[in-house]
């Protein structure tokens, strides 16, 4: 039976696992701490590493119930002697190794990823960054060439581009905004658009030219230099790169000291390749490590 306690201080004589921790429940004689619930929420990807978790929130209570259930199930497994089996011991050992590995990674990474390291890499990438030009464009898309020619005729007689777009364009995504495609760079545009716009100054009307969706007429609203992201915007990517780079170097150092022999048949070619660096507990396991330093590129604007 689980007895839920809302304790403002510690849990009896139990020692707090973290400074300022708080006991939030007891299962039999085992205390559940707030840090246990927060760690479970991080492990499930419900919050990020270092993010707060309000004890009065519904999320906290849901995760707390899951932690209580885990302790109840584990206690029943022990009562039945399941923890004494060879399979259980191997799985417990694997879990222990994973936890210790994560703790080592966290210790190494926390010591290496400082504000100064992030700032230094940001400045290096900022110096290397090539800011490109952004173009704001409006579009009128027609089904046929004669329809596109008629659009050019209307524009030539002084009709407003936005009004013609709303009346004549078949592009449902932009017609009600006057054909506005927003700002983008040539490298992300369809090739036909990029070719047509390459050297056209602001105020130019371009087309008609054929695209996959029909015949396009464009107007160049504005051209401007793309702005690089701020340090705060670039920080998550930089931290991720520094994290994986630090773990990679740690693994290379450990493999260089250890004797590792892969006992597999010829399908591996007999070579022992270094494993990809495991992400720390705060990094999503599904995200592959970056192969190179992050480039500081401009952020898209609309």
PDB file of C-alpha atoms in Angstrom:
ATOM      1  CA  UNK A   1       0.000   0.000   0.000  1.00  0.00           C
ATOM      2  CA  UNK A   2       1.351   3.400  -0.965  1.00  0.00           C
ATOM      3  CA  UNK A   3       0.981   6.179   1.554  1.00  0.00           C
ATOM      4  CA  UNK A   4       1.230   9.631  -0.032  1.00  0.00           C
ATOM      5  CA  UNK A   5       2.765  12.279   2.178  1.00  0.00           C
ATOM      6  CA  UNK A   6       3.043  15.981   1.448  1.00  0.00           C
ATOM      7  CA  UNK A   7       6.148  16.739   3.455  1.00  0.00           C
ATOM      8  CA  UNK A   8       7.581  20.228   3.600  1.00  0.00           C
ATOM      9  CA  UNK A   9      10.908  19.100   4.989  1.00  0.00           C
ATOM     10  CA  UNK A  10      12.845  15.853   4.866  1.00  0.00           C
ATOM     11  CA  UNK A  11      11.465  12.333   5.041  1.00  0.00           C
ATOM     12  CA  UNK A  12      12.122  11.268   8.651  1.00  0.00           C
ATOM     13  CA  UNK A  13      15.733  10.217   9.171  1.00  0.00           C
ATOM     14  CA  UNK A  14      16.287   9.675   5.461  1.00  0.00           C
ATOM     15  CA  UNK A  15      19.129  11.669   3.995  1.00  0.00           C
ATOM     16  CA  UNK A  16      18.262  14.061   1.202  1.00  0.00           C
ATOM     17  CA  UNK A  17      19.819  12.815  -2.063  1.00  0.00           C
ATOM     18  CA  UNK A  18      20.210  16.402  -3.271  1.00  0.00           C
ATOM     19  CA  UNK A  19      20.566  19.709  -1.404  1.00  0.00           C
ATOM     20  CA  UNK A  20      17.150  21.226  -0.812  1.00  0.00           C
ATOM     21  CA  UNK A  21      15.374  18.037  -1.871  1.00  0.00           C
ATOM     22  CA  UNK A  22      11.914  17.248  -0.548  1.00  0.00           C
ATOM     23  CA  UNK A  23      10.195  14.004   0.347  1.00  0.00           C
ATOM     24  CA  UNK A  24       6.936  13.694  -1.584  1.00  0.00           C
ATOM     25  CA  UNK A  25       5.798  10.137  -0.877  1.00  0.00           C
ATOM     26  CA  UNK A  26       6.569   6.906   0.970  1.00  0.00           C
ATOM     27  CA  UNK A  27       6.062   3.382  -0.327  1.00  0.00           C
ATOM     28  CA  UNK A  28       6.277   1.054   2.664  1.00  0.00           C
ATOM     29  CA  UNK A  29       9.508   2.307   4.250  1.00  0.00           C
ATOM     30  CA  UNK A  30      11.021   3.797   1.084  1.00  0.00           C
ATOM     31  CA  UNK A  31      11.020   7.544   0.581  1.00  0.00           C
ATOM     32  CA  UNK A  32      10.303   9.053  -2.821  1.00  0.00           C
ATOM     33  CA  UNK A  33      12.007  12.398  -3.268  1.00  0.00           C
ATOM     34  CA  UNK A  34      11.089  15.253  -5.536  1.00  0.00           C
ATOM     35  CA  UNK A  35      14.354  14.686  -7.398  1.00  0.00           C
ATOM     36  CA  UNK A  36      13.241  11.089  -8.143  1.00  0.00           C
ATOM     37  CA  UNK A  37      10.078  12.376  -9.819  1.00  0.00           C
ATOM     38  CA  UNK A  38      11.937  15.075 -11.736  1.00  0.00           C
ATOM     39  CA  UNK A  39      14.542  12.553 -12.934  1.00  0.00           C
ATOM     40  CA  UNK A  40      11.791  10.225 -14.168  1.00  0.00           C
ATOM     41  CA  UNK A  41      10.127  13.109 -16.035  1.00  0.00           C
ATOM     42  CA  UNK A  42      13.463  13.930 -17.720  1.00  0.00           C
ATOM     43  CA  UNK A  43      14.006  10.261 -18.615  1.00  0.00           C
ATOM     44  CA  UNK A  44      10.594  10.156 -20.295  1.00  0.00           C
ATOM     45  CA  UNK A  45      11.316  13.367 -22.220  1.00  0.00           C
ATOM     46  CA  UNK A  46       8.474  15.214 -20.499  1.00  0.00           C
ATOM     47  CA  UNK A  47      10.792  18.020 -19.376  1.00  0.00           C
ATOM     48  CA  UNK A  48      14.324  18.986 -20.296  1.00  0.00           C
ATOM     49  CA  UNK A  49      17.377  18.576 -18.104  1.00  0.00           C
ATOM     50  CA  UNK A  50      17.463  21.445 -15.614  1.00  0.00           C
ATOM     51  CA  UNK A  51      13.836  22.459 -16.199  1.00  0.00           C
ATOM     52  CA  UNK A  52      11.693  22.903 -13.073  1.00  0.00           C
ATOM     53  CA  UNK A  53       8.763  20.614 -12.310  1.00  0.00           C
ATOM     54  CA  UNK A  54       6.055  22.178 -10.162  1.00  0.00           C
ATOM     55  CA  UNK A  55       4.952  19.783  -7.412  1.00  0.00           C
ATOM     56  CA  UNK A  56       1.405  21.160  -7.648  1.00  0.00           C
ATOM     57  CA  UNK A  57       1.086  20.425 -11.378  1.00  0.00           C
ATOM     58  CA  UNK A  58      -0.862  17.583 -12.900  1.00  0.00           C
ATOM     59  CA  UNK A  59       2.281  16.391 -14.679  1.00  0.00           C
ATOM     60  CA  UNK A  60       4.119  16.022 -11.382  1.00  0.00           C
ATOM     61  CA  UNK A  61       1.302  13.987  -9.835  1.00  0.00           C
ATOM     62  CA  UNK A  62       1.102  11.738 -12.886  1.00  0.00           C
ATOM     63  CA  UNK A  63       4.832  11.027 -12.871  1.00  0.00           C
ATOM     64  CA  UNK A  64       4.765  10.571  -9.093  1.00  0.00           C
ATOM     65  CA  UNK A  65       2.068   7.895  -9.508  1.00  0.00           C
ATOM     66  CA  UNK A  66       4.290   6.147 -12.054  1.00  0.00           C
ATOM     67  CA  UNK A  67       7.266   6.206  -9.665  1.00  0.00           C
ATOM     68  CA  UNK A  68       5.073   4.779  -6.899  1.00  0.00           C
ATOM     69  CA  UNK A  69       3.872   2.036  -9.254  1.00  0.00           C
ATOM     70  CA  UNK A  70       7.476   1.225 -10.195  1.00  0.00           C
ATOM     71  CA  UNK A  71       8.415   0.806  -6.536  1.00  0.00           C
ATOM     72  CA  UNK A  72       5.362  -1.381  -5.885  1.00  0.00           C
ATOM     73  CA  UNK A  73       6.164  -3.612  -8.865  1.00  0.00           C
ATOM     74  CA  UNK A  74       9.830  -3.844  -7.919  1.00  0.00           C
ATOM     75  CA  UNK A  75       8.929  -4.712  -4.332  1.00  0.00           C
ATOM     76  CA  UNK A  76       6.595  -7.479  -5.466  1.00  0.00           C
ATOM     77  CA  UNK A  77       9.269  -8.832  -7.826  1.00  0.00           C
ATOM     78  CA  UNK A  78      11.712  -9.005  -4.930  1.00  0.00           C
ATOM     79  CA  UNK A  79       9.106 -10.709  -2.734  1.00  0.00           C
ATOM     80  CA  UNK A  80       8.763 -13.398  -5.384  1.00  0.00           C
ATOM     81  CA  UNK A  81      12.533 -13.789  -5.634  1.00  0.00           C
ATOM     82  CA  UNK A  82      12.724 -12.678  -9.261  1.00  0.00           C
ATOM     83  CA  UNK A  83      15.741 -10.523  -8.519  1.00  0.00           C
ATOM     84  CA  UNK A  84      17.796 -13.623  -7.727  1.00  0.00           C
ATOM     85  CA  UNK A  85      17.622 -15.090 -11.227  1.00  0.00           C
ATOM     86  CA  UNK A  86      20.645 -14.950 -13.514  1.00  0.00           C
ATOM     87  CA  UNK A  87      18.665 -12.996 -16.120  1.00  0.00           C
ATOM     88  CA  UNK A  88      17.633 -10.408 -13.540  1.00  0.00           C
ATOM     89  CA  UNK A  89      21.203 -10.009 -12.313  1.00  0.00           C
ATOM     90  CA  UNK A  90      22.503  -9.457 -15.849  1.00  0.00           C
ATOM     91  CA  UNK A  91      19.808  -6.894 -16.593  1.00  0.00           C
ATOM     92  CA  UNK A  92      20.385  -5.116 -13.284  1.00  0.00           C
ATOM     93  CA  UNK A  93      24.104  -5.016 -14.021  1.00  0.00           C
ATOM     94  CA  UNK A  94      23.440  -3.548 -17.477  1.00  0.00           C
ATOM     95  CA  UNK A  95      21.199  -0.879 -15.919  1.00  0.00           C
ATOM     96  CA  UNK A  96      23.866  -0.090 -13.327  1.00  0.00           C
ATOM     97  CA  UNK A  97      26.501   0.307 -16.036  1.00  0.00           C
ATOM     98  CA  UNK A  98      24.230   2.585 -18.049  1.00  0.00           C
ATOM     99  CA  UNK A  99      23.555   4.796 -15.020  1.00  0.00           C
ATOM    100  CA  UNK A 100      27.230   5.000 -14.097  1.00  0.00           C
ATOM    101  CA  UNK A 101      28.131   5.786 -17.712  1.00  0.00           C
ATOM    102  CA  UNK A 102      25.541   8.558 -17.820  1.00  0.00           C
ATOM    103  CA  UNK A 103      26.842   9.990 -14.558  1.00  0.00           C
ATOM    104  CA  UNK A 104      30.399  10.012 -15.909  1.00  0.00           C
ATOM    105  CA  UNK A 105      29.241  11.724 -19.097  1.00  0.00           C
ATOM    106  CA  UNK A 106      27.288  14.318 -17.119  1.00  0.00           C
ATOM    107  CA  UNK A 107      30.317  15.008 -14.917  1.00  0.00           C
ATOM    108  CA  UNK A 108      32.668  15.416 -17.879  1.00  0.00           C
ATOM    109  CA  UNK A 109      30.219  17.460 -19.945  1.00  0.00           C
ATOM    110  CA  UNK A 110      29.215  19.761 -17.091  1.00  0.00           C
ATOM    111  CA  UNK A 111      32.861  20.554 -16.500  1.00  0.00           C
ATOM    112  CA  UNK A 112      33.597  21.243 -20.162  1.00  0.00           C
ATOM    113  CA  UNK A 113      30.529  23.112 -21.418  1.00  0.00           C
ATOM    114  CA  UNK A 114      30.902  26.520 -19.854  1.00  0.00           C
ATOM    115  CA  UNK A 115      29.498  29.850 -20.963  1.00  0.00           C
ATOM    116  CA  UNK A 116      33.015  30.742 -22.111  1.00  0.00           C
ATOM    117  CA  UNK A 117      33.231  27.607 -24.293  1.00  0.00           C
ATOM    118  CA  UNK A 118      29.858  28.369 -25.877  1.00  0.00           C
ATOM    119  CA  UNK A 119      30.816  32.008 -26.455  1.00  0.00           C
ATOM    120  CA  UNK A 120      34.166  31.039 -27.990  1.00  0.00           C
ATOM    121  CA  UNK A 121      32.647  28.593 -30.474  1.00  0.00           C
ATOM    122  CA  UNK A 122      29.896  31.067 -31.352  1.00  0.00           C
ATOM    123  CA  UNK A 123      32.429  33.781 -32.154  1.00  0.00           C
ATOM    124  CA  UNK A 124      34.511  31.363 -34.235  1.00  0.00           C
ATOM    125  CA  UNK A 125      31.514  30.302 -36.261  1.00  0.00           C
ATOM    126  CA  UNK A 126      30.306  33.876 -36.568  1.00  0.00           C
ATOM    127  CA  UNK A 127      33.611  34.837 -38.180  1.00  0.00           C
ATOM    128  CA  UNK A 128      33.294  31.945 -40.620  1.00  0.00           C
ATOM    129  CA  UNK A 129      29.621  32.508 -41.387  1.00  0.00           C
ATOM    130  CA  UNK A 130      28.696  33.759 -44.813  1.00  0.00           C
ATOM    131  CA  UNK A 131      25.569  35.836 -44.539  1.00  0.00           C
ATOM    132  CA  UNK A 132      23.466  35.467 -47.648  1.00  0.00           C
ATOM    133  CA  UNK A 133      20.766  37.647 -49.106  1.00  0.00           C
ATOM    134  CA  UNK A 134      17.083  37.231 -48.308  1.00  0.00           C
ATOM    135  CA  UNK A 135      14.413  38.099 -50.846  1.00  0.00           C
ATOM    136  CA  UNK A 136      10.773  38.878 -50.149  1.00  0.00           C
ATOM    137  CA  UNK A 137       8.603  37.839 -53.072  1.00  0.00           C
ATOM    138  CA  UNK A 138       4.940  37.881 -54.087  1.00  0.00           C
ATOM    139  CA  UNK A 139       3.490  35.249 -56.422  1.00  0.00           C
ATOM    140  CA  UNK A 140       0.675  35.006 -58.924  1.00  0.00           C
ATOM    141  CA  UNK A 141       0.332  31.440 -60.177  1.00  0.00           C
ATOM    142  CA  UNK A 142      -1.665  30.675 -63.333  1.00  0.00           C
ATOM    143  CA  UNK A 143      -2.604  27.341 -64.884  1.00  0.00           C
ATOM    144  CA  UNK A 144      -1.679  28.275 -68.455  1.00  0.00           C
ATOM    145  CA  UNK A 145       0.662  30.594 -70.319  1.00  0.00           C
ATOM    146  CA  UNK A 146      -2.177  32.691 -71.825  1.00  0.00           C
ATOM    147  CA  UNK A 147      -3.598  33.242 -68.318  1.00  0.00           C
ATOM    148  CA  UNK A 148      -0.164  34.328 -67.090  1.00  0.00           C
ATOM    149  CA  UNK A 149       0.206  36.688 -70.060  1.00  0.00           C
ATOM    150  CA  UNK A 150      -3.160  38.216 -69.154  1.00  0.00           C
ATOM    151  CA  UNK A 151      -1.843  38.798 -65.612  1.00  0.00           C
ATOM    152  CA  UNK A 152       1.189  40.624 -67.022  1.00  0.00           C
ATOM    153  CA  UNK A 153      -1.166  42.758 -69.075  1.00  0.00           C
ATOM    154  CA  UNK A 154      -3.235  43.719 -66.030  1.00  0.00           C
ATOM    155  CA  UNK A 155      -0.107  44.622 -64.081  1.00  0.00           C
ATOM    156  CA  UNK A 156       1.169  46.650 -67.009  1.00  0.00           C
ATOM    157  CA  UNK A 157      -2.029  48.698 -66.927  1.00  0.00           C
ATOM    158  CA  UNK A 158      -1.417  49.651 -63.307  1.00  0.00           C
ATOM    159  CA  UNK A 159      -3.322  46.975 -61.421  1.00  0.00           C
ATOM    160  CA  UNK A 160      -2.077  46.281 -57.882  1.00  0.00           C
ATOM    161  CA  UNK A 161      -0.114  43.024 -57.656  1.00  0.00           C
ATOM    162  CA  UNK A 162      -1.817  42.056 -54.388  1.00  0.00           C
ATOM    163  CA  UNK A 163      -5.284  42.578 -55.855  1.00  0.00           C
ATOM    164  CA  UNK A 164      -4.510  40.560 -58.993  1.00  0.00           C
ATOM    165  CA  UNK A 165      -3.067  37.773 -56.842  1.00  0.00           C
ATOM    166  CA  UNK A 166      -6.248  37.559 -54.776  1.00  0.00           C
ATOM    167  CA  UNK A 167      -8.386  37.562 -57.920  1.00  0.00           C
ATOM    168  CA  UNK A 168      -6.370  35.431 -60.341  1.00  0.00           C
ATOM    169  CA  UNK A 169      -3.766  33.292 -58.522  1.00  0.00           C
ATOM    170  CA  UNK A 170      -4.506  29.568 -58.234  1.00  0.00           C
ATOM    171  CA  UNK A 171      -2.045  29.141 -55.363  1.00  0.00           C
ATOM    172  CA  UNK A 172      -4.418  28.720 -52.428  1.00  0.00           C
ATOM    173  CA  UNK A 173      -1.647  29.030 -49.869  1.00  0.00           C
ATOM    174  CA  UNK A 174      -0.763  32.615 -50.806  1.00  0.00           C
ATOM    175  CA  UNK A 175      -3.567  34.168 -52.849  1.00  0.00           C
ATOM    176  CA  UNK A 176      -5.463  35.545 -49.838  1.00  0.00           C
ATOM    177  CA  UNK A 177      -2.308  37.250 -48.551  1.00  0.00           C
ATOM    178  CA  UNK A 178      -1.796  38.969 -51.890  1.00  0.00           C
ATOM    179  CA  UNK A 179       0.652  36.298 -53.033  1.00  0.00           C
ATOM    180  CA  UNK A 180       3.116  37.026 -50.224  1.00  0.00           C
ATOM    181  CA  UNK A 181       5.781  34.304 -49.942  1.00  0.00           C
ATOM    182  CA  UNK A 182       7.693  36.110 -47.191  1.00  0.00           C
ATOM    183  CA  UNK A 183      11.471  36.267 -46.935  1.00  0.00           C
ATOM    184  CA  UNK A 184      13.655  33.361 -48.034  1.00  0.00           C
ATOM    185  CA  UNK A 185      17.040  32.733 -49.596  1.00  0.00           C
ATOM    186  CA  UNK A 186      17.663  31.512 -53.126  1.00  0.00           C
ATOM    187  CA  UNK A 187      19.127  28.214 -51.940  1.00  0.00           C
ATOM    188  CA  UNK A 188      15.814  27.098 -50.418  1.00  0.00           C
ATOM    189  CA  UNK A 189      13.626  28.203 -53.335  1.00  0.00           C
ATOM    190  CA  UNK A 190      12.528  25.907 -56.179  1.00  0.00           C
ATOM    191  CA  UNK A 191      15.182  26.036 -58.928  1.00  0.00           C
ATOM    192  CA  UNK A 192      12.908  27.837 -61.396  1.00  0.00           C
ATOM    193  CA  UNK A 193      12.204  30.596 -58.873  1.00  0.00           C
ATOM    194  CA  UNK A 194      15.855  30.937 -57.877  1.00  0.00           C
ATOM    195  CA  UNK A 195      16.985  31.206 -61.493  1.00  0.00           C
ATOM    196  CA  UNK A 196      14.372  33.839 -62.336  1.00  0.00           C
ATOM    197  CA  UNK A 197      15.086  35.966 -59.270  1.00  0.00           C
ATOM    198  CA  UNK A 198      18.863  35.757 -59.097  1.00  0.00           C
ATOM    199  CA  UNK A 199      19.773  39.262 -60.275  1.00  0.00           C
ATOM    200  CA  UNK A 200      16.435  41.049 -60.059  1.00  0.00           C
ATOM    201  CA  UNK A 201      16.320  44.217 -57.938  1.00  0.00           C
ATOM    202  CA  UNK A 202      13.524  45.164 -55.544  1.00  0.00           C
ATOM    203  CA  UNK A 203      10.446  46.375 -57.419  1.00  0.00           C
ATOM    204  CA  UNK A 204      10.990  44.045 -60.393  1.00  0.00           C
ATOM    205  CA  UNK A 205       8.211  41.972 -61.918  1.00  0.00           C
ATOM    206  CA  UNK A 206       9.516  38.609 -63.141  1.00  0.00           C
ATOM    207  CA  UNK A 207       7.882  36.159 -65.495  1.00  0.00           C
ATOM    208  CA  UNK A 208       5.850  34.482 -66.591  1.00  0.00           C
ATOM    209  CA  UNK A 209       7.929  31.304 -66.383  1.00  0.00           C
ATOM    210  CA  UNK A 210       6.886  27.688 -66.071  1.00  0.00           C
ATOM    211  CA  UNK A 211       7.068  25.801 -62.769  1.00  0.00           C
ATOM    212  CA  UNK A 212       5.809  22.441 -61.590  1.00  0.00           C
ATOM    213  CA  UNK A 213       2.577  24.014 -60.371  1.00  0.00           C
ATOM    214  CA  UNK A 214       1.852  26.201 -63.398  1.00  0.00           C
ATOM    215  CA  UNK A 215       3.029  29.550 -64.761  1.00  0.00           C
ATOM    216  CA  UNK A 216       4.450  31.984 -62.239  1.00  0.00           C
ATOM    217  CA  UNK A 217       4.651  35.759 -62.151  1.00  0.00           C
ATOM    218  CA  UNK A 218       6.704  37.176 -59.285  1.00  0.00           C
ATOM    219  CA  UNK A 219       7.329  40.584 -57.817  1.00  0.00           C
ATOM    220  CA  UNK A 220      10.441  41.308 -55.807  1.00  0.00           C
ATOM    221  CA  UNK A 221       9.287  43.256 -52.750  1.00  0.00           C
ATOM    222  CA  UNK A 222      12.611  43.576 -50.933  1.00  0.00           C
ATOM    223  CA  UNK A 223      16.185  42.313 -50.792  1.00  0.00           C
ATOM    224  CA  UNK A 224      18.234  42.373 -47.580  1.00  0.00           C
ATOM    225  CA  UNK A 225      21.250  40.736 -46.015  1.00  0.00           C
ATOM    226  CA  UNK A 226      20.412  37.718 -43.904  1.00  0.00           C
ATOM    227  CA  UNK A 227      21.105  38.268 -40.211  1.00  0.00           C
ATOM    228  CA  UNK A 228      23.006  35.599 -38.239  1.00  0.00           C
ATOM    229  CA  UNK A 229      21.267  34.199 -35.159  1.00  0.00           C
ATOM    230  CA  UNK A 230      21.939  35.614 -31.743  1.00  0.00           C
ATOM    231  CA  UNK A 231      23.985  33.706 -29.181  1.00  0.00           C
ATOM    232  CA  UNK A 232      20.794  32.651 -27.382  1.00  0.00           C
ATOM    233  CA  UNK A 233      19.320  31.311 -30.616  1.00  0.00           C
ATOM    234  CA  UNK A 234      22.493  29.408 -31.501  1.00  0.00           C
ATOM    235  CA  UNK A 235      23.192  28.141 -27.971  1.00  0.00           C
ATOM    236  CA  UNK A 236      21.173  24.855 -28.130  1.00  0.00           C
ATOM    237  CA  UNK A 237      22.980  23.714 -31.291  1.00  0.00           C
ATOM    238  CA  UNK A 238      26.368  24.756 -29.919  1.00  0.00           C
ATOM    239  CA  UNK A 239      25.766  22.982 -26.596  1.00  0.00           C
ATOM    240  CA  UNK A 240      24.696  19.842 -28.446  1.00  0.00           C
ATOM    241  CA  UNK A 241      27.841  19.895 -30.556  1.00  0.00           C
ATOM    242  CA  UNK A 242      30.100  20.482 -27.555  1.00  0.00           C
ATOM    243  CA  UNK A 243      28.357  17.673 -25.672  1.00  0.00           C
ATOM    244  CA  UNK A 244      28.882  15.076 -28.376  1.00  0.00           C
ATOM    245  CA  UNK A 245      32.393  16.282 -29.066  1.00  0.00           C
ATOM    246  CA  UNK A 246      33.324  15.924 -25.394  1.00  0.00           C
ATOM    247  CA  UNK A 247      31.772  12.435 -25.197  1.00  0.00           C
ATOM    248  CA  UNK A 248      33.550  11.405 -28.414  1.00  0.00           C
ATOM    249  CA  UNK A 249      36.903  12.470 -27.005  1.00  0.00           C
ATOM    250  CA  UNK A 250      36.204  10.687 -23.728  1.00  0.00           C
ATOM    251  CA  UNK A 251      35.366   7.442 -25.544  1.00  0.00           C
ATOM    252  CA  UNK A 252      38.432   7.695 -27.762  1.00  0.00           C
ATOM    253  CA  UNK A 253      40.588   8.120 -24.666  1.00  0.00           C
ATOM    254  CA  UNK A 254      38.968   5.152 -22.880  1.00  0.00           C
ATOM    255  CA  UNK A 255      39.192   2.895 -25.944  1.00  0.00           C
ATOM    256  CA  UNK A 256      42.821   3.833 -26.361  1.00  0.00           C
ATOM    257  CA  UNK A 257      43.575   2.568 -22.861  1.00  0.00           C
ATOM    258  CA  UNK A 258      41.377  -0.552 -22.878  1.00  0.00           C
ATOM    259  CA  UNK A 259      41.698  -3.880 -24.640  1.00  0.00           C
ATOM    260  CA  UNK A 260      38.501  -4.308 -26.662  1.00  0.00           C
ATOM    261  CA  UNK A 261      37.936  -7.455 -28.695  1.00  0.00           C
ATOM    262  CA  UNK A 262      34.750  -8.003 -30.718  1.00  0.00           C
ATOM    263  CA  UNK A 263      34.011 -11.731 -30.894  1.00  0.00           C
ATOM    264  CA  UNK A 264      31.912 -11.883 -34.050  1.00  0.00           C
ATOM    265  CA  UNK A 265      32.198 -13.766 -37.316  1.00  0.00           C
ATOM    266  CA  UNK A 266      33.362 -12.356 -40.642  1.00  0.00           C
ATOM    267  CA  UNK A 267      30.311 -10.212 -41.352  1.00  0.00           C
ATOM    268  CA  UNK A 268      31.940  -7.378 -39.371  1.00  0.00           C
ATOM    269  CA  UNK A 269      35.204  -7.671 -41.256  1.00  0.00           C
ATOM    270  CA  UNK A 270      37.028  -8.516 -38.025  1.00  0.00           C
ATOM    271  CA  UNK A 271      37.441  -4.850 -37.158  1.00  0.00           C
ATOM    272  CA  UNK A 272      36.322  -3.219 -33.989  1.00  0.00           C
ATOM    273  CA  UNK A 273      34.864   0.175 -34.854  1.00  0.00           C
ATOM    274  CA  UNK A 274      34.317   2.756 -32.130  1.00  0.00           C
ATOM    275  CA  UNK A 275      30.698   3.009 -31.153  1.00  0.00           C
ATOM    276  CA  UNK A 276      28.852   6.265 -31.593  1.00  0.00           C
ATOM    277  CA  UNK A 277      29.126   8.360 -28.485  1.00  0.00           C
ATOM    278  CA  UNK A 278      26.118   7.737 -26.261  1.00  0.00           C
ATOM    279  CA  UNK A 279      24.186  10.887 -25.505  1.00  0.00           C
ATOM    280  CA  UNK A 280      23.972  12.074 -21.927  1.00  0.00           C
ATOM    281  CA  UNK A 281      20.691  11.710 -20.090  1.00  0.00           C
ATOM    282  CA  UNK A 282      19.665  15.227 -21.113  1.00  0.00           C
ATOM    283  CA  UNK A 283      20.166  14.651 -24.855  1.00  0.00           C
ATOM    284  CA  UNK A 284      17.571  12.822 -26.992  1.00  0.00           C
ATOM    285  CA  UNK A 285      18.915   9.415 -27.991  1.00  0.00           C
ATOM    286  CA  UNK A 286      17.282   9.716 -31.413  1.00  0.00           C
ATOM    287  CA  UNK A 287      19.388  12.713 -32.406  1.00  0.00           C
ATOM    288  CA  UNK A 288      22.646  11.681 -34.136  1.00  0.00           C
ATOM    289  CA  UNK A 289      25.834  13.431 -33.083  1.00  0.00           C
ATOM    290  CA  UNK A 290      26.869  16.296 -35.364  1.00  0.00           C
ATOM    291  CA  UNK A 291      29.832  15.498 -37.589  1.00  0.00           C
ATOM    292  CA  UNK A 292      31.195  19.033 -37.609  1.00  0.00           C
ATOM    293  CA  UNK A 293      30.980  22.234 -35.691  1.00  0.00           C
ATOM    294  CA  UNK A 294      27.597  23.933 -36.076  1.00  0.00           C
ATOM    295  CA  UNK A 295      27.530  26.700 -38.634  1.00  0.00           C
ATOM    296  CA  UNK A 296      26.053  30.004 -37.594  1.00  0.00           C
ATOM    297  CA  UNK A 297      23.435  30.641 -40.231  1.00  0.00           C
ATOM    298  CA  UNK A 298      20.709  33.177 -40.443  1.00  0.00           C
ATOM    299  CA  UNK A 299      17.299  32.325 -39.104  1.00  0.00           C
ATOM    300  CA  UNK A 300      14.332  32.328 -41.488  1.00  0.00           C
ATOM    301  CA  UNK A 301      12.029  35.300 -41.245  1.00  0.00           C
ATOM    302  CA  UNK A 302       8.484  35.715 -42.347  1.00  0.00           C
TER     303      UNK A 302
END
